[in-house]
Amino acid sequence: MMATASKLKISDAGAMAELKKRASSLGIGFLGVAPKSVDGKIVNIVPKEVAEKHRMTAFAEDGKTVKVAMVDPGNSDALNVLRFIASRENIEIETYLVSEETFADLLNFYIGPTEMVREAVKSFKAGELEEGNLKEADDTRKREDILKDAPVTKLVQVIISHAIEGNASDIHIEPMESNYRVRFRVDGILHLSLILPKEIGPVVISRIKILASLKIEEKRKPQDGRFRFQYEGKNIDLRVSTLPVLTGEKVELRILDKEEGLTSTENLGLLGSAAENILLALKETYGMILLTGPTGSGKSTTLYALLKILNNEERNIITLEDPIEYNLEGLNQSQIKPEIGYTFASGLRTVLRQDPNVIMVGEIRDGETAELAVHAALTGHLMFST
């Protein structure tokens, strides 16, 4: 039976020789000692949760080739994850065998948001910027000026940047009894990212409300807005929603990467028969394609990617959305407004009079919309929805 790195102690010379021999037999490299430093951009190519689950992590790059250390290079699940990452990031991956000890050292290069926020929080001088200070400001403009130049700006940038690096779809900032909890949604699952001191949480939320052009003094009712965030030369749109709760004010940010550019089934993680089936379905001129899954699992991303594939001068593609998350050139995108009676059902009736080839309904929320969607799919239209 072939020994795995987890059963060997790298401190033993014989074990090191055995690991080198195994790496050679597998035709891969061997990493005996962790490097002194690893660039944060490189290490985050493999998210920390994935690294811990599959015992692998990126540690170096050479051009477009990223070197990944693995405790078990024969793990088929881990290899499938690496193939997906390579396709998504448009990189080549070169694997190296490591011991558990070296892998543990490599994990230390993950700089979590807690560490980054700790540094940012240090810049808050005692009592310099707390919620009470904002209340004492005599007008809204003065409060906005205080927040604009305060260390809170750096703190908000750190939180958003780390969420983007971790491929999060949503950021939740929630007031608790004694602190504020920040969670990121990654692949449909919420993960605790960091804890903010009670006195800093409201200031962070006020800064986000200013960025989204919301009223910072209004905390009694929900507000919605959006703003654009610059990250490594890319424009990232963030949709903001606030909600008054028992312990204060909660804010949720949906991350919308307009430059994601997912136009292939490989980039969506669809491989083999799954990719073949979806491509065959896209060739149909009528019928319905439904995408299901939990919040943040990639339904909207997949819908937009499929519409990008179909988008050409020969097709009239109309979408009904609430809200419009991405603006795609060539598509006729319509914003649903239930408050004035413009619902998915009423919108779908109108769309059917617009000579569409392809229709996308952001969400089927009721029986009437479902009935109309099925009717459209059976009468010569290719229908997409969730």
C-alpha positions as a printed Julia matrix, in Angstrom:
386×3 Matrix{Float64}:
   0.0    0.0     0.0
   1.41   3.39   -1.0
   2.12   5.68    1.95
   0.61   9.14    2.01
   2.39  12.24    3.15
   0.13  12.49    6.18
   1.61   9.3     7.61
   5.19  10.49    7.33
   7.27  12.82    9.46
   9.29  15.16    7.32
  11.82  15.57   10.13
  12.91  12.01    9.47
  15.48  11.81    6.67
  14.13   8.45    5.57
  10.62   9.82    5.33
  11.84  12.72    3.21
  13.57  10.34    0.85
  10.41   8.27    0.6
   8.35  11.34   -0.21
  10.81  12.4    -2.91
  10.67   8.91   -4.35
   6.89   8.94   -4.4
   6.8   12.37   -6.06
   9.22  11.14   -8.7
   7.09   8.05   -9.37
   4.04  10.29   -9.83
   5.95  12.58  -12.17
   5.41  15.66  -10.01
   7.63  17.95   -7.95
   8.42  17.71   -4.24
   8.34  20.62   -1.79
  10.3   19.81    1.35
  10.19  23.19    3.08
   7.66  26.01    2.82
   8.99  29.24    1.27
   9.62  32.19    3.56
   6.78  34.17    2.0
   3.94  33.73   -0.48
   2.11  36.56   -2.26
  -1.46  36.89   -1.02
  -2.84  36.9    -4.58
  -1.22  33.53   -5.22
  -2.26  31.81   -2.02
  -5.88  32.94   -2.47
  -6.15  31.26   -5.88
  -7.16  28.25   -3.81
  -9.64  29.56   -1.19
  -8.75  28.68    2.39
 -11.86  26.51    2.89
 -10.95  24.49   -0.21
  -7.31  24.25    0.89
  -8.25  22.86    4.29
 -10.79  20.42    2.87
  -8.58  18.99    0.11
  -5.19  19.52    1.78
  -3.73  21.62   -1.02
  -2.62  25.23   -1.47
  -0.95  27.47   -4.08
   2.53  28.65   -3.12
   4.25  30.11   -6.21
   3.76  31.1    -9.84
   5.85  31.07  -12.98
   4.2   33.1   -15.71
   0.73  31.63  -16.14
   1.66  28.47  -14.25
   0.66  28.27  -10.59
   2.4   25.77   -8.32
   0.11  23.91   -5.93
   1.29  21.82   -2.97
  -0.79  18.71   -2.22
  -0.69  16.24    0.65
  -2.48  13.65   -1.51
  -1.93  14.26   -5.25
  -4.05  11.21   -6.04
  -7.22  12.69   -4.58
  -9.6   12.77   -7.54
 -11.95  15.29   -5.91
  -9.05  17.66   -5.28
  -7.83  17.27   -8.85
 -11.31  18.06  -10.2
 -11.38  21.23   -8.09
  -7.98  22.23   -9.48
  -9.2   21.7   -13.05
 -12.13  24.01  -12.36
  -9.86  26.65  -10.78
  -7.45  26.44  -13.72
 -10.3   26.95  -16.19
 -11.85  29.8   -14.21
  -8.56  31.65  -13.67
  -7.18  30.81  -17.13
  -3.98  29.36  -15.68
  -1.92  26.19  -15.79
  -1.41  24.24  -12.56
   1.69  22.3   -11.56
   1.31  20.02   -8.52
   3.88  19.26   -5.82
   3.84  16.64   -3.08
   4.26  17.93    0.5
   4.15  16.52    4.0
   1.46  17.45    6.51
   4.05  19.51    8.37
   4.98  21.61    5.34
   1.32  21.95    4.38
   0.54  23.3     7.86
   3.28  25.9     7.37
   1.81  26.9     4.01
  -1.64  27.41    5.55
  -0.15  30.17    7.68
   0.2   32.31    4.55
  -3.57  32.76    4.37
  -4.15  36.26    5.69
  -7.75  36.15    6.79
  -9.94  39.21    7.12
  -9.63  39.03   10.89
  -5.91  39.82   10.69
  -6.4   42.56    8.1
  -9.26  44.11   10.03
  -7.25  43.98   13.23
  -4.66  46.17   11.53
  -7.33  48.51   10.2
  -9.03  48.75   13.59
  -5.72  49.83   15.15
  -5.96  53.01   13.1
  -9.11  53.96   14.99
  -7.88  56.15   17.83
  -9.69  55.64   21.1
 -13.0   57.45   20.88
 -12.04  59.13   17.61
 -14.85  57.74   15.5
 -17.76  56.04   17.18
 -21.47  56.2    16.53
 -21.87  58.85   19.23
 -19.52  61.18   17.38
 -21.69  60.92   14.28
 -24.84  61.72   16.24
 -23.17  64.85   17.58
 -22.46  66.15   14.07
 -24.9   68.96   13.39
 -25.85  68.04    9.85
 -25.73  65.24    7.29
 -22.92  66.84    5.25
 -20.71  67.08    8.34
 -21.33  63.4     9.14
 -20.45  62.47    5.57
 -17.24  64.51    5.74
 -16.27  62.74    8.97
 -16.79  59.32    7.39
 -15.12  60.19    4.09
 -11.66  60.71    5.55
 -11.87  58.37    8.53
 -10.01  55.06    8.96
 -13.39  53.4     8.4
 -12.8   53.91    4.67
  -9.85  51.53    4.8
 -11.82  49.07    6.9
 -14.69  48.91    4.39
 -12.2   48.44    1.54
 -10.56  45.56    3.4
 -13.88  43.79    3.98
 -15.05  44.15    0.37
 -11.65  43.25   -1.12
 -11.38  40.1     0.94
 -14.89  39.04   -0.07
 -14.01  39.48   -3.74
 -10.73  37.57   -3.32
 -12.65  34.72   -1.71
 -15.16  34.58   -4.61
 -18.01  35.53   -2.28
 -21.36  36.43   -3.8
 -22.69  38.29   -0.75
 -21.49  40.13    2.35
 -23.66  40.21    5.49
 -22.9   42.72    8.27
 -25.16  41.91   11.21
 -25.57  43.53   14.66
 -25.36  41.11   17.59
 -25.8   41.8    21.31
 -22.12  42.57   21.97
 -20.54  42.96   18.51
 -21.11  42.91   14.76
 -20.79  39.72   12.73
 -19.52  39.76    9.13
 -20.28  36.73    6.99
 -19.44  35.92    3.35
 -21.56  33.66    1.15
 -19.34  31.38   -0.94
 -20.83  28.71   -3.22
 -24.22  29.17   -1.56
 -22.98  28.71    2.02
 -22.49  31.47    4.59
 -19.12  31.51    6.36
 -18.22  33.62    9.38
 -15.48  35.96    8.23
 -14.83  38.31   11.13
 -16.19  40.03   14.22
 -16.3   43.82   14.51
 -16.32  45.69   17.84
 -19.76  46.99   18.81
 -18.72  50.65   18.54
 -17.27  50.25   15.03
 -20.09  48.29   13.35
 -22.51  51.25   12.97
 -19.72  53.4    11.53
 -18.92  50.74    8.92
 -22.59  50.54    7.96
 -22.84  54.34    7.74
 -19.86  54.41    5.38
 -21.48  51.79    3.15
 -24.75  53.75    3.13
 -22.9   56.87    1.97
 -21.23  54.91   -0.85
 -24.66  53.63   -1.92
 -26.21  57.14   -1.74
 -28.54  56.15    1.11
 -29.66  58.31    4.04
 -27.3   57.51    6.9
 -29.68  58.93    9.52
 -32.59  56.72    8.34
 -32.51  53.5    10.37
 -36.22  52.88   10.89
 -37.01  51.47    7.45
 -35.16  49.42    4.79
 -33.22  51.15    2.02
 -31.78  49.9    -1.26
 -28.91  51.28   -3.31
 -25.76  50.36   -5.17
 -22.25  51.6    -5.83
 -19.17  50.73   -7.87
 -15.96  49.44   -6.3
 -12.55  49.43   -7.98
 -10.65  46.19   -7.43
  -7.37  45.5    -9.23
  -8.4   47.64  -12.19
 -11.85  46.06  -12.48
 -15.22  47.68  -11.86
 -17.23  45.66   -9.35
 -20.84  46.68   -8.74
 -22.28  46.15   -5.27
 -26.01  46.13   -4.56
 -26.8   47.28   -1.02
 -29.83  46.46    1.11
 -30.36  47.64    4.69
 -32.8   46.17    7.21
 -33.75  47.4    10.7
 -33.54  44.48   13.16
 -33.97  44.09   16.91
 -30.31  44.72   17.73
 -29.65  47.54   15.25
 -29.29  47.8    11.49
 -28.22  44.98    9.18
 -26.7   45.51    5.75
 -26.31  43.06    2.88
 -24.09  43.6    -0.16
 -24.48  41.55   -3.34
 -21.23  41.45   -5.35
 -21.77  41.82   -9.09
 -18.63  41.41  -11.19
 -19.54  42.93  -14.56
 -16.21  41.88  -16.05
 -16.49  38.24  -15.01
 -16.84  37.25  -18.65
 -18.22  33.75  -18.14
 -18.98  32.7   -21.69
 -18.1   29.02  -21.73
 -19.51  25.96  -20.02
 -16.01  25.1   -18.77
 -15.83  28.38  -16.87
 -19.18  27.56  -15.32
 -17.82  24.28  -14.01
 -19.94  22.24  -16.42
 -17.88  19.35  -17.72
 -18.47  16.11  -19.61
 -22.09  15.06  -20.11
 -23.36  18.06  -18.13
 -21.74  20.44  -20.62
 -23.01  18.41  -23.59
 -26.58  18.43  -22.27
 -26.68  22.18  -21.69
 -25.17  22.93  -25.12
 -27.76  20.69  -26.77
 -30.53  22.48  -24.87
 -29.25  25.86  -26.07
 -29.64  24.72  -29.67
 -33.39  24.26  -29.21
 -35.73  26.96  -30.49
 -38.37  26.43  -27.8
 -38.7   24.91  -24.36
 -37.71  25.88  -20.83
 -34.42  25.74  -18.93
 -34.85  26.1   -15.16
 -31.92  26.7   -12.82
 -32.38  25.77   -9.17
 -30.18  26.06   -6.11
 -29.72  27.93   -2.83
 -28.98  31.65   -2.57
 -25.52  32.51   -3.89
 -25.03  29.18   -5.65
 -24.57  30.79   -9.07
 -28.03  30.7   -10.64
 -27.89  34.27  -11.95
 -24.26  33.91  -13.05
 -25.17  30.79  -15.0
 -28.23  32.44  -16.56
 -26.22  35.41  -17.79
 -23.46  33.17  -19.11
 -25.97  31.12  -21.12
 -27.58  34.28  -22.47
 -24.15  35.55  -23.52
 -23.68  32.37  -25.56
 -27.02  32.94  -27.31
 -26.6   36.69  -27.77
 -26.27  37.58  -31.46
 -27.94  39.72  -34.14
 -30.27  36.88  -35.17
 -32.07  36.62  -31.82
 -34.39  38.96  -29.93
 -33.56  38.28  -26.29
 -35.73  39.93  -23.62
 -35.27  39.65  -19.88
 -37.53  40.48  -16.94
 -35.46  41.08  -13.82
 -35.79  42.3   -10.25
 -33.25  43.8   -10.03
 -31.13  43.94  -13.19
 -27.81  42.61  -11.94
 -25.71  42.86  -15.11
 -26.13  45.13  -18.12
 -25.49  43.01  -21.21
 -25.11  44.78  -24.56
 -27.54  43.39  -27.13
 -30.18  42.23  -24.64
 -33.48  44.01  -23.96
 -33.49  44.04  -20.17
 -36.58  45.23  -18.29
 -36.74  46.09  -14.58
 -39.8   44.71  -12.74
 -41.58  47.26  -10.51
 -44.3   45.58   -8.41
 -45.12  48.85   -6.62
 -46.67  50.22   -9.84
 -48.22  46.92  -10.91
 -45.42  45.88  -13.27
 -44.92  42.28  -12.13
 -43.28  39.24  -13.71
 -46.71  38.05  -14.86
 -47.79  41.36  -16.43
 -44.32  41.84  -17.89
 -44.36  38.39  -19.45
 -47.68  39.12  -21.18
 -46.13  42.24  -22.71
 -42.92  40.46  -23.69
 -44.89  37.86  -25.65
 -46.13  40.73  -27.86
 -42.54  41.84  -28.55
 -41.69  38.98  -30.95
 -39.02  37.39  -28.69
 -36.85  34.39  -29.54
 -35.45  34.01  -26.02
 -37.06  35.1   -22.75
 -35.46  35.2   -19.34
 -37.66  35.62  -16.27
 -35.55  36.32  -13.22
 -37.79  34.33  -10.91
 -41.06  32.4   -11.14
 -42.8   33.57   -7.96
 -46.43  32.57   -8.46
 -48.77  30.27  -10.34
 -49.78  32.9   -12.89
 -46.16  33.54  -13.91
 -45.51  29.78  -14.05
 -48.52  29.23  -16.32
 -47.47  32.03  -18.67
 -43.87  30.77  -18.73
 -44.96  27.25  -19.68
 -47.26  28.65  -22.37
 -44.38  30.71  -23.8
 -42.07  27.68  -23.79
 -44.63  25.64  -25.72
 -45.33  28.31  -28.34
 -41.95  28.75  -29.97
 -39.91  30.55  -27.33
 -36.8   29.45  -25.47
 -37.5   30.28  -21.82
 -34.98  30.67  -18.98
 -35.8   31.12  -15.32
 -34.95  30.14  -11.74
